XYZ file of C-alpha atoms in Angstrom:
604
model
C -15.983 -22.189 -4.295
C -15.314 -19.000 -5.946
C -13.728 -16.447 -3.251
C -12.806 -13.638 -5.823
C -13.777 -12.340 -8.524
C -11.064 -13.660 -10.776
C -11.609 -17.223 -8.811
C -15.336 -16.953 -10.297
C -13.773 -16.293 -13.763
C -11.781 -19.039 -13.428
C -14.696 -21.002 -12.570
C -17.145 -19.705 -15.186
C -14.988 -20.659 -18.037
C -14.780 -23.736 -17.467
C -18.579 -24.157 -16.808
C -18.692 -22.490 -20.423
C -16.627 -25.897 -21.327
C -12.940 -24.277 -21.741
C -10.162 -26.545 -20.246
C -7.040 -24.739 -21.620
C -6.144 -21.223 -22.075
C -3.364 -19.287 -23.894
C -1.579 -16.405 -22.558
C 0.815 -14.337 -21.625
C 1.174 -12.712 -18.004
C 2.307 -9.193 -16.956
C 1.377 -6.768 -13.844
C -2.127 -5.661 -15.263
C -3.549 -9.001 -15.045
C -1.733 -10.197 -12.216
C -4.401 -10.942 -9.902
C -6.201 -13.302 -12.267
C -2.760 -14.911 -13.052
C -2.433 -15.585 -9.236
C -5.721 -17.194 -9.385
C -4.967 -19.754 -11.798
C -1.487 -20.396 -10.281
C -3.478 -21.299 -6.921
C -6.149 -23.102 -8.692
C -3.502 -25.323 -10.776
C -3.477 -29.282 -9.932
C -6.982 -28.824 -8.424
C -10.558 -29.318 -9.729
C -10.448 -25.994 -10.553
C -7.530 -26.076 -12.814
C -7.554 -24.207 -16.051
C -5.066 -25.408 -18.400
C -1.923 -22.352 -18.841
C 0.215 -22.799 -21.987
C 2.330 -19.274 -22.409
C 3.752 -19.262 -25.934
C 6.160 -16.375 -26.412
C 4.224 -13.548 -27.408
C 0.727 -12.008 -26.970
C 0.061 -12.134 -30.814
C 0.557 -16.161 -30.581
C -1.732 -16.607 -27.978
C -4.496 -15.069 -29.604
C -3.436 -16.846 -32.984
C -3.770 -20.068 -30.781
C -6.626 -19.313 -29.689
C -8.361 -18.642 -32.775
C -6.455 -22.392 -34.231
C -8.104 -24.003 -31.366
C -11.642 -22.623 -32.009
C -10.879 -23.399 -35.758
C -9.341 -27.475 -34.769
C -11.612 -28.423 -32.208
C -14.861 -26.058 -32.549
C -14.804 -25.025 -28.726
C -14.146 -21.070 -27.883
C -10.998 -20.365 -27.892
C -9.582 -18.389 -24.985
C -6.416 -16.026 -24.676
C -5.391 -13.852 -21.716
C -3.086 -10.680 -21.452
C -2.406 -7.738 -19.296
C -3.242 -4.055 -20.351
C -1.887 -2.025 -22.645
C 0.927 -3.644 -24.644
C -0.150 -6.948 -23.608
C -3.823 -6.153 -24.904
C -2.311 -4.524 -28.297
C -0.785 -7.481 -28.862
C -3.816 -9.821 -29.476
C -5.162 -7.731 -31.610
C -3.576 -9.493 -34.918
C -4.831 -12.722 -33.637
C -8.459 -11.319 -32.646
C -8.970 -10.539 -36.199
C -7.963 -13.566 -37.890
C -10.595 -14.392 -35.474
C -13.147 -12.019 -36.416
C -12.369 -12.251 -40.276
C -12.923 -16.206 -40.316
C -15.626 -16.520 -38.017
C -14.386 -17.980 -34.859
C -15.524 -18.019 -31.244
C -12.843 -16.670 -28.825
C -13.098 -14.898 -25.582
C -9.784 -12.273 -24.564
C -9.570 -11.786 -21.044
C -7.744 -8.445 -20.769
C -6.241 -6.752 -17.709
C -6.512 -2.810 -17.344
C -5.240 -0.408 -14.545
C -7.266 -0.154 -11.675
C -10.967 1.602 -11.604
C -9.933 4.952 -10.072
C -7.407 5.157 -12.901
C -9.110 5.112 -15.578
C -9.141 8.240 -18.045
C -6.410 9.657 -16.148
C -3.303 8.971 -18.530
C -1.385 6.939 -16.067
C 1.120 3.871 -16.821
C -0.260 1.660 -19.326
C -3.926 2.652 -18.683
C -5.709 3.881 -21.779
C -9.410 2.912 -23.672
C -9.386 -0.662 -24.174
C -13.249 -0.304 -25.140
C -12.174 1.873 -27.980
C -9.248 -0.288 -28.956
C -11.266 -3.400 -29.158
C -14.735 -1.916 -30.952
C -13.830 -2.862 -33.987
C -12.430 -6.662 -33.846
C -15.280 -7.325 -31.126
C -18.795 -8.353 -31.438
C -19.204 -7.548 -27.920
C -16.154 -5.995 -25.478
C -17.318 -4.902 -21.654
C -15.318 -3.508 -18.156
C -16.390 -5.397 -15.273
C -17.061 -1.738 -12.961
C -18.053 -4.606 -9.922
C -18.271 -8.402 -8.500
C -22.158 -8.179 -8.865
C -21.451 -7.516 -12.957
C -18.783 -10.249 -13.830
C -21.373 -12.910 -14.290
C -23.329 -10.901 -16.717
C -19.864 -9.753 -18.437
C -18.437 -13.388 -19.152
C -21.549 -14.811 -19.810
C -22.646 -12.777 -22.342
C -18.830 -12.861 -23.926
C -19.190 -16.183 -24.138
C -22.775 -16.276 -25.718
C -22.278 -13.610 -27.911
C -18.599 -15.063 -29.209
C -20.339 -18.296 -29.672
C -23.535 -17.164 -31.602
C -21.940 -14.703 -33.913
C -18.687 -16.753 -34.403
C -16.961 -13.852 -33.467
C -14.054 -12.714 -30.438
C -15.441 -11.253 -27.259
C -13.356 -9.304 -24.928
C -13.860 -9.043 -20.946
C -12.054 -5.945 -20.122
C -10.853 -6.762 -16.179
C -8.930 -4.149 -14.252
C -6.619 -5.351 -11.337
C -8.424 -3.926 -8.369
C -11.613 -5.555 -9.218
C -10.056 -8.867 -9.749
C -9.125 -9.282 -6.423
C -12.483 -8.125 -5.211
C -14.385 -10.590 -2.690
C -17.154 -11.949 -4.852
C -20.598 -13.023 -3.835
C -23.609 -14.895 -5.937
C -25.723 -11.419 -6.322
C -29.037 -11.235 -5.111
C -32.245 -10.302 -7.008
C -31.702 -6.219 -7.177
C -32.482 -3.758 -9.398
C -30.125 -3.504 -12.178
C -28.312 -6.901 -11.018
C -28.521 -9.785 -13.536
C -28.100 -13.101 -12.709
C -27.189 -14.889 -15.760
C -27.207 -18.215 -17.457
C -23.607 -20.309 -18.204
C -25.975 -22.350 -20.685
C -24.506 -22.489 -24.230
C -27.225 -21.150 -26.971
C -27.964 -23.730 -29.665
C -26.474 -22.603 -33.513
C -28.170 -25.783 -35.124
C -30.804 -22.930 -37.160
C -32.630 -24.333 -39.988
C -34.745 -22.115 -42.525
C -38.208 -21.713 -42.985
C -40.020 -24.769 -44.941
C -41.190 -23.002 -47.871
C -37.195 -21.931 -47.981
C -36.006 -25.530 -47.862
C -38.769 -26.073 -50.300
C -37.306 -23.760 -52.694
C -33.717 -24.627 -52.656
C -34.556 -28.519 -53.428
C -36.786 -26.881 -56.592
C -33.370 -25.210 -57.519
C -31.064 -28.293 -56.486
C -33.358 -30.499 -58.283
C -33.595 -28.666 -61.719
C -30.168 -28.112 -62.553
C -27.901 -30.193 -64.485
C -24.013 -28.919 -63.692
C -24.530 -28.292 -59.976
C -21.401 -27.141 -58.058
C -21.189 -27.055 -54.468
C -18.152 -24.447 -53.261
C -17.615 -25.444 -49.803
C -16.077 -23.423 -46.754
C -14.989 -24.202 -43.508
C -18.596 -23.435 -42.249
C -19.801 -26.724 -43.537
C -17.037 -28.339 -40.721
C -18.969 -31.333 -38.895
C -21.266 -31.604 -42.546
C -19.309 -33.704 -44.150
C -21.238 -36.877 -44.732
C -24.325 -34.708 -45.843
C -22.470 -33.278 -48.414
C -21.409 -35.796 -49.703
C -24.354 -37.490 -49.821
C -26.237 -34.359 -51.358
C -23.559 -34.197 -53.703
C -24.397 -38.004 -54.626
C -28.155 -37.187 -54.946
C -28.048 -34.194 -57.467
C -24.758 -34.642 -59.323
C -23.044 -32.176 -57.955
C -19.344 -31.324 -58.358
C -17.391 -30.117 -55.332
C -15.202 -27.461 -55.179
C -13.389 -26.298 -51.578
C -12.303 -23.471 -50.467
C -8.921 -23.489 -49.150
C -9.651 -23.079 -44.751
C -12.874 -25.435 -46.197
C -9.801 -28.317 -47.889
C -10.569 -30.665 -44.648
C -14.218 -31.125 -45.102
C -14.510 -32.882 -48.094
C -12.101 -35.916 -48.159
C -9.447 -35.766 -51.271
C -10.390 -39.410 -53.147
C -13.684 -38.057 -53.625
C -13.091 -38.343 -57.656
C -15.204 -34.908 -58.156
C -13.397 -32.945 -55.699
C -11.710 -30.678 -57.247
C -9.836 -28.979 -54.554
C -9.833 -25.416 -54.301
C -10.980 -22.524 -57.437
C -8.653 -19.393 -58.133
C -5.241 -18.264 -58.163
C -4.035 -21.471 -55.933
C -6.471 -23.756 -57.464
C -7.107 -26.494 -60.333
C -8.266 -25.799 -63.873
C -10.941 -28.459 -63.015
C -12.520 -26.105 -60.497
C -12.050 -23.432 -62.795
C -14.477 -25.875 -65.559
C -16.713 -26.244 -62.980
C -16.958 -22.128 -62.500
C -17.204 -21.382 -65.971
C -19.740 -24.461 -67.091
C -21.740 -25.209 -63.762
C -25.602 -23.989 -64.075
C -26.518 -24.229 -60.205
C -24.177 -22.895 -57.658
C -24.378 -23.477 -54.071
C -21.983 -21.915 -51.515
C -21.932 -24.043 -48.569
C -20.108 -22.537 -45.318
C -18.514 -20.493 -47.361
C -17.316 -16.436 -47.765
C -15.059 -16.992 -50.806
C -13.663 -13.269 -51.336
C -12.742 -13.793 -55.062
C -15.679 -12.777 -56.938
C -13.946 -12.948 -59.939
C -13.422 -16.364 -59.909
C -17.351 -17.178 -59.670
C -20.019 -17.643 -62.605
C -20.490 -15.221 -64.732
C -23.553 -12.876 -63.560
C -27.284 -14.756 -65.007
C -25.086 -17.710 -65.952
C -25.758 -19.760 -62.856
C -28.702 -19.828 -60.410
C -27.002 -19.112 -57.093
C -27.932 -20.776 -53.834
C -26.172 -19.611 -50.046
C -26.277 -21.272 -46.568
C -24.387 -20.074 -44.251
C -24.948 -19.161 -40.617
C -23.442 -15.573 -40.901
C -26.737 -13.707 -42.723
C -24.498 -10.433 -42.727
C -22.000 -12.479 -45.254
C -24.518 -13.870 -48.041
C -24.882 -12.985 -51.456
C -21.697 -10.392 -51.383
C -19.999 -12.169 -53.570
C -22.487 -13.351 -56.719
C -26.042 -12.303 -57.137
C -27.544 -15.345 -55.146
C -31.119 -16.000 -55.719
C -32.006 -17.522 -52.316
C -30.188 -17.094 -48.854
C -30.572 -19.739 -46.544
C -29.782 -18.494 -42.930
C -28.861 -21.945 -41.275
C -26.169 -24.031 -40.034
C -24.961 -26.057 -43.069
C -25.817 -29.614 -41.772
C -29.421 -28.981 -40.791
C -30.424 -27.690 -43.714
C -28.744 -29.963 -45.559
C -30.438 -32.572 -43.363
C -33.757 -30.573 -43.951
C -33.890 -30.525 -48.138
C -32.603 -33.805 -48.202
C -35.821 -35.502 -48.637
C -36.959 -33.385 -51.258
C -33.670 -34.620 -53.211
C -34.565 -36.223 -56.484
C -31.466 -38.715 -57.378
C -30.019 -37.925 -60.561
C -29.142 -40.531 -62.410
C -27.152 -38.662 -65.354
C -23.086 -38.565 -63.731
C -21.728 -37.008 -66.687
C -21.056 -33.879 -64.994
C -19.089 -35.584 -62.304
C -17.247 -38.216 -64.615
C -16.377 -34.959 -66.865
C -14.753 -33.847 -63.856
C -13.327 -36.521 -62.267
C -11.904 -37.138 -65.751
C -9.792 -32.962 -65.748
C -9.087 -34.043 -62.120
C -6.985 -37.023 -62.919
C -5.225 -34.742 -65.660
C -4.835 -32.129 -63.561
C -3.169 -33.823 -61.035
C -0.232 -35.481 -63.605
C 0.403 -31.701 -64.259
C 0.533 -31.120 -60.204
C 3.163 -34.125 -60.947
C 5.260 -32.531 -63.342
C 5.165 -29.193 -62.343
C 7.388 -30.795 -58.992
C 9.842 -32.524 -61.220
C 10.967 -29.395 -62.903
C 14.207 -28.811 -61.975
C 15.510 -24.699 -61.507
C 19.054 -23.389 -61.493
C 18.554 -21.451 -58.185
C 17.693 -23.603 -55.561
C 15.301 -26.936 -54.786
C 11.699 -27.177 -56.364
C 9.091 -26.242 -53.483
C 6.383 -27.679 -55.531
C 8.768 -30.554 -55.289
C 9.025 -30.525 -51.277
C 5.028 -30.031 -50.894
C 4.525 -33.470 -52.840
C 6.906 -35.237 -51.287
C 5.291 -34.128 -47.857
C 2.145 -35.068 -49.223
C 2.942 -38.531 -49.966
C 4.109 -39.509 -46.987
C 1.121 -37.695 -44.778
C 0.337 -39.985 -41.572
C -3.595 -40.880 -40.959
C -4.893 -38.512 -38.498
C -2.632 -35.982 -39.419
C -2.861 -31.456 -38.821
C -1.309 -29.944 -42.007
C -0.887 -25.832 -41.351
C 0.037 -23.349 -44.334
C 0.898 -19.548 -43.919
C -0.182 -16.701 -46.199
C 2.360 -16.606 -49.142
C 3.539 -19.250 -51.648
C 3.510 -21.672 -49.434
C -0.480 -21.108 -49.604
C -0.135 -21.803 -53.154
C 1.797 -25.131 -53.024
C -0.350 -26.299 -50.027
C -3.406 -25.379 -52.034
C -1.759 -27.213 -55.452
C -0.385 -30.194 -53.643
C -2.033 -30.862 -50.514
C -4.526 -33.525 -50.480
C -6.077 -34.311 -46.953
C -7.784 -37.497 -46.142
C -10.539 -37.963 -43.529
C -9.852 -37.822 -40.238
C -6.854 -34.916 -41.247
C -7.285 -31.165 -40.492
C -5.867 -28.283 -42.012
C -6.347 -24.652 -41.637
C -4.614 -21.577 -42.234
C -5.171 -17.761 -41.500
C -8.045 -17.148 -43.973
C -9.683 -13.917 -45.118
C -6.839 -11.796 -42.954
C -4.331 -13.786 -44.041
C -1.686 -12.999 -41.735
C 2.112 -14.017 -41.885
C 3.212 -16.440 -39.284
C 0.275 -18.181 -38.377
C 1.137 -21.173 -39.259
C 3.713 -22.070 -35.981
C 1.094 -21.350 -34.036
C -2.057 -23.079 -35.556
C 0.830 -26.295 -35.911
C 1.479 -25.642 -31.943
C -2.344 -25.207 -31.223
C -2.728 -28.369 -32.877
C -0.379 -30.534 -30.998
C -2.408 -29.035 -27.729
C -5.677 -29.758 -29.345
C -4.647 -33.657 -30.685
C -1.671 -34.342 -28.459
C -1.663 -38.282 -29.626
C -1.930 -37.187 -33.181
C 1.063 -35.349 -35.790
C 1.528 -32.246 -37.250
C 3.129 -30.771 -40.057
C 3.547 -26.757 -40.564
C 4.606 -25.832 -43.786
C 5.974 -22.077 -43.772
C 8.266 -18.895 -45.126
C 11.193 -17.864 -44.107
C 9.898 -14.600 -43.916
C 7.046 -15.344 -41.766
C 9.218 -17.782 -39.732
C 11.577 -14.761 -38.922
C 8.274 -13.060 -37.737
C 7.754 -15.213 -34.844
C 7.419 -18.265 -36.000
C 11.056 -18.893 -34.773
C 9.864 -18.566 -31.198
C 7.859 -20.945 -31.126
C 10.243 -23.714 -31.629
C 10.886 -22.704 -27.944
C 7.299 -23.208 -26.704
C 7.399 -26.466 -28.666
C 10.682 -27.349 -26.615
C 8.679 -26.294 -23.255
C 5.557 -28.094 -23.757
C 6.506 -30.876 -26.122
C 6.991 -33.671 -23.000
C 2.993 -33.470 -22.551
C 2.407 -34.976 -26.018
C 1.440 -38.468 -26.490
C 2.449 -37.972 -30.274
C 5.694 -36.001 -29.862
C 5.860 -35.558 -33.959
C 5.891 -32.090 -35.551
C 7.464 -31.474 -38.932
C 8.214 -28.142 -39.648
C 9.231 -27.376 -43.513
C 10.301 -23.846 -44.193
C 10.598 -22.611 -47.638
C 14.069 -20.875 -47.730
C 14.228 -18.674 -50.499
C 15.586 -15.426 -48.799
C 12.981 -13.582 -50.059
C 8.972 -12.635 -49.115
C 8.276 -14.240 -52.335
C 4.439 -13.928 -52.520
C 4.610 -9.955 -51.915
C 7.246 -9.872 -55.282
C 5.582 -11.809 -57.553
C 2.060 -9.916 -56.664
C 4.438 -6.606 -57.187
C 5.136 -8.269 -60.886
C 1.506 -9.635 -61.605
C -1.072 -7.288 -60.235
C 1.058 -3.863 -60.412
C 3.891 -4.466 -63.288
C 6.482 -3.416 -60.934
C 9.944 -4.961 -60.835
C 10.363 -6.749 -57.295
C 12.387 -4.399 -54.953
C 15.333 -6.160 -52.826
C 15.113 -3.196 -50.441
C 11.736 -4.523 -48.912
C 11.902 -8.022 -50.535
C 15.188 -9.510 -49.361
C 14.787 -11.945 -46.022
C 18.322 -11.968 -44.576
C 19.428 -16.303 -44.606
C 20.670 -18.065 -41.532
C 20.951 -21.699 -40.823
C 17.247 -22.746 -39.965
C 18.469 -26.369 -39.070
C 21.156 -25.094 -37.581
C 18.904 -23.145 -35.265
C 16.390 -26.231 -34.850
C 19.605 -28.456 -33.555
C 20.340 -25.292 -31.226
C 17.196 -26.762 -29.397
C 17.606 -30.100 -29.277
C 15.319 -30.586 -32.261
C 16.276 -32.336 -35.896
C 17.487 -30.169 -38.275
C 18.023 -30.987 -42.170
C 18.687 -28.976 -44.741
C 17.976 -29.468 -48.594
C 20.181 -28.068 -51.093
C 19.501 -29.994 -53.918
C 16.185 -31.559 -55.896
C 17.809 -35.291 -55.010
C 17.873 -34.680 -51.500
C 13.816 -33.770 -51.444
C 12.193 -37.675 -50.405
C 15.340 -38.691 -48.437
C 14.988 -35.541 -45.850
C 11.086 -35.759 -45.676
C 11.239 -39.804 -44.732
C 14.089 -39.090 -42.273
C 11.392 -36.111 -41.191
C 8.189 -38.980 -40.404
C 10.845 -40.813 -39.489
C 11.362 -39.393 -36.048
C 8.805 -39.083 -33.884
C 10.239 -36.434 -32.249
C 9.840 -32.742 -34.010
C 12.061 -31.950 -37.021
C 12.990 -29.158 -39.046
C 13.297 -29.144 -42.786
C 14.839 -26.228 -44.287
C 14.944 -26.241 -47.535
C 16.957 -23.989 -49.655
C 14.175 -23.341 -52.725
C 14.120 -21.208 -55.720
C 12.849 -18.099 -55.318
C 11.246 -17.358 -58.816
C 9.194 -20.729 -59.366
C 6.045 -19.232 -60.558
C 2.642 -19.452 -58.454
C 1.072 -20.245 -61.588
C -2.814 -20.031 -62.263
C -4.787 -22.937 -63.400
C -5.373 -20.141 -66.493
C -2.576 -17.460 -67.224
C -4.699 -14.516 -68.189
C -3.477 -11.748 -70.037
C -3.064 -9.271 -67.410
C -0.807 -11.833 -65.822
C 1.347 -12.045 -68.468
C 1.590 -8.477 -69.378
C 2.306 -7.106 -66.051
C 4.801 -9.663 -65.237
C 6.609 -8.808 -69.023
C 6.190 -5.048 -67.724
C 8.062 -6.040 -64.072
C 11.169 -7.385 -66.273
C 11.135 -4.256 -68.773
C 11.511 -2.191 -65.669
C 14.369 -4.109 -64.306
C 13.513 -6.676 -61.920
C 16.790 -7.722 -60.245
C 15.912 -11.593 -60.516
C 14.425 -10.880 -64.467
C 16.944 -14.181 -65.578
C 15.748 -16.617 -63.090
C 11.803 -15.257 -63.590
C 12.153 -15.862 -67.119
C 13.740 -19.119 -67.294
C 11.471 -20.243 -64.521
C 8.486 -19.261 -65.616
C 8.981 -20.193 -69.015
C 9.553 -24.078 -67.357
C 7.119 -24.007 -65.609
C 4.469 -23.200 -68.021
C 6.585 -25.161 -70.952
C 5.520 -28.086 -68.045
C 1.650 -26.769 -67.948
C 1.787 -26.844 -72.004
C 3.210 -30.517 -72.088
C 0.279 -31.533 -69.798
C -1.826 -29.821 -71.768
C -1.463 -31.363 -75.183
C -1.035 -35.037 -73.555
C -4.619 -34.380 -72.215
C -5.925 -33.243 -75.642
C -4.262 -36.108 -77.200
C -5.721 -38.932 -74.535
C -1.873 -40.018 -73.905
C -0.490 -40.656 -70.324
């Protein structure tokens, strides 16, 4: 029974369906901390994992809501504490997820008047929140949560419940029926929309009538898979993923193509530049530039964000639905194609494709171990059931190249925002949200310096609750941010700068065995498959650190000219790794060429 306000929070959560919350405590929310101390091992109990850092807890947050399609919750104290989730709040916002901060603040009569770590939490959270609210008194805290909740859940968006520490302690009291007192539901709003008929109608016409249909599909199609597909089978249709969408479509479907763009396949890129129907399914693919060409494709959206459709190509018909019922609504007006050219076409670049994925890894560099080569090896030996995490940088590029996920495996990533070092904590969030199942995080050193380090030590805290004790971490050592220089050569012609490039080395294994953990290091090409078996080999977590070159190229399915120019203009201006770029990159697309010829000449 729910004695004070923060006891009713408590409560209210979990009648929203939340068992497990992430945060990090401090004097501002100490009230509500107390309550879920008292309530622990009771009915009542709210699951408490504390990672090391306000910014993880919201990034876990926003991994659980991404891994298990639940809202995600994450609680901090005011001021820093609040500023601190802010990162994590908009990888939230930016990819469409349902979380709900609860945020401590200095007490009422405070409030405006400058005082220790008071200030306008309101204002500070406008911007990342679709709907942020002080609870002022015990009769408004049902209103507040509930309508967090709703509102985080029906615009796939973060909430924030703004909670100062005199009112959590309040006495609380069901309110009556009074003016200006709501009492308010805990009943989760449906999000299964489906379009108008005529609208369903009209996108079967479209579906129907084209002949190179491509289906781009996001992580918004999640729970869709099997309708897809199916759709897919019915019209023709090749599929194309975005990269947070790589999980929905399972990798041995023959026309999956994986993802489109600078991290993608030159089969996706075929199916861009030839495809006369294109449907975006669940998807808010930013690259515009790596869509049709404007009038040569009709262009179809659903999605269940109507804000986000037809931003990105000049759509003739916007669906505003949740991607499985309308799928499941048009799909009697399918006609089934019986012409698979299209897809055999593409199966057909795929299988190419894929021995140039192959070669690209054997390449061998003078500076350090192939990462291409560490990806595939990780690949290969991916367990069933398996959580695969990437973080913004190359290692998006190799996971996006190399990666191939089978059904029943997630993976996910920090999407639109794109942040550095989310990928510790989406791996960490995943070993909470399938304890009996593995997980692999594939990272930077640059990002893992961020605070992905620290959370080796929540791993060491929490690991003995895990069924499935196995994590595999596999940082890409290179001692340098190596996305940020090779954008500085490619998009701007500018020689990479050590001053802000450089990432000073240490001994990751070294650091891993500090804990307890396993810690191997790669040096050397030949030591790749031997490290990542010993790696699935333990069931316990492991650390590979692997020392990797740090000018292997991020190469595009298609080199464009501006590529190549600006990158020649980088080395004219005296790049301080200009010898390594250029022999590297000239292997590495000396391997692309080789592929390229074997395909035209039909030899293996």
């Amino acid at each position: 029974m729910s004695t004070t306000v923060s006891d009713f929070v408590i409560d209210r959560i979990k009648a929203w369906g939340v068992s497990r919350v992430f945060g990090y405590p401090g004097d501002g929310i100490g009230a509500f901390d107390g309550a879920l101390g008292k309530a622990d091992g009771s009915e009542r109990e709210l699951e408490y994992v504390r990672p090391t850092h306000e910014e993880i807890a919201a990034l876990m947050a926003t991994a659980h809501a991404k891994f298990t399609g639940e809202v995600g919750v994450c609680v901090a104290t005011s001021s820093p504490g609040a500023f601190h989730l802010l990162n994590g709040l908009y990888d939230a916002q930016m990819d469409n997820q349902p979380v709900v901060a609860i945020v401590g603040q200095q007490g009422l009569a405070s409030i405006g008047s400058f005082t220790q770590q008071e200030s306008n939490l309101e204002r500070v959270f406008a911007d990342v929140a679709c709907y942020v609210e002080t609870v002022a008194t015990p009769d408004a805290v049902g209103v507040v949560v509930d309508t967090a909740f709703r509102t985080a859940m029906l615009r796939k968006q973060p909430a924030v419940v703004v909670l100062p520490h005199d009112v959590q302690a309040m006495a609380y009291e069901a309110p009556a029926a009074e003016h200006w007192v709501s009492r308010s539901s805990d009943v989760a709003p449906s999000t299964r929309i489906v379009p108008p008929q005529d609208q369903i109608a009209r996108f079967a016409e479209i579906l129907n009538a084209g002949e190179r249909v491509t289906f781009l599909v996001g992580a918004g199609a999640r729970g869709a898979t099997d309708l897809v597909l199916e759709a897919a089978e019915k019209t023709g249709a090749g599929i194309i993923t975005a990269l947070r969408g790589k999980d929905v479509v399972p990798s041995d479907v023959p026309y999956h193509t994986q993802q489109v763009g600078l991290l993608g396949s030159r089969p996706s890129l075929t199916q861009i530049k030839e495809c006369d129907t294109i449907v975006l399914l669940g998807s808010n693919y930013p690259y515009g530039e790596y869509l049709p060409a404007s009038g040569q494709a009709r262009g179809v959206q659903v999605d269940i964000k109507p804000e986000q459709m037809g931003l990105r190509y000049p759509t003739e018909l916007n669906l505003w639905g949740d991607v499985g019922a309308t799928l499941q609504a048009v799909m009697p007006l399918l006609r089934d194609k019986q012409d698979t050219a299209w897809q055999e076409k593409l199966a057909g670049e795929m299988r190419e494709w894929e021995a140039e994925m192959h070669r690209q890894a054997e390449v061998a560099y003078d500076d350090g171990v192939n990462p291409r080569r560490v990806i595939r090896a990780v690949n290969e030996r991916l367990p069933e059931g398996v959580t695969v995490t990437c973080d913004a940088g190359t290692t998006a590029d190799w996971y996006g190249h190399h990666i191939r996920l089978r059904r029943g495996m997630h993976g996910d990533m920090s999407g639109r925002l794109a942040t550095m070092l989310a990928a510790m904590p989406y791996a960490v969030a995943a070993k909470f949200a399938f304890p009996d199942a593995p997980a692999v995080c594939t990272i930077g050193d640059g990002a893992f310096q961020m605070l992905g380090m620290n959370e080796l030590i929540t791993v060491k805290k929490y690991m003995a609750q895990w069924p499935n004790q196995q994590l595999v971490i596999v940082v890409m050592h290179n001692d340098d941010l190596g996305q940020v220089s090779w954008e500085m050569r490619t998009e701007d012609g500018n020689p990479m700068w050590s001053g802000s490039q450089d990432v000073e080395t240490m001994d990751y294994a070294g650091y891993a065995r500090l804990l307890g953990f396993e810690g191997i290091a790669v040096h050397s090409d030949d030591e790749v498959d031997a490290a990542v078996e010993r790696a699935f080999a333990n069931p316990g977590v492991t650390l590979i650190d692997a020392y990797v070159s740090r000018n292997v190229p991020p190469l595009p399915p298609h080199i464009t000219a501006e590529y190549a120019v600006n990158t020649a203009k980088s080395l004219l201006k005296g790049d301080p790794a200009e010898l390594g770029v250029i022999k590297d990159s000239a292997k590495a697309m000396a391997a692309e060429a080789v592929e390229r010829v074997k395909g035209a000449l039909g030899r293996d």
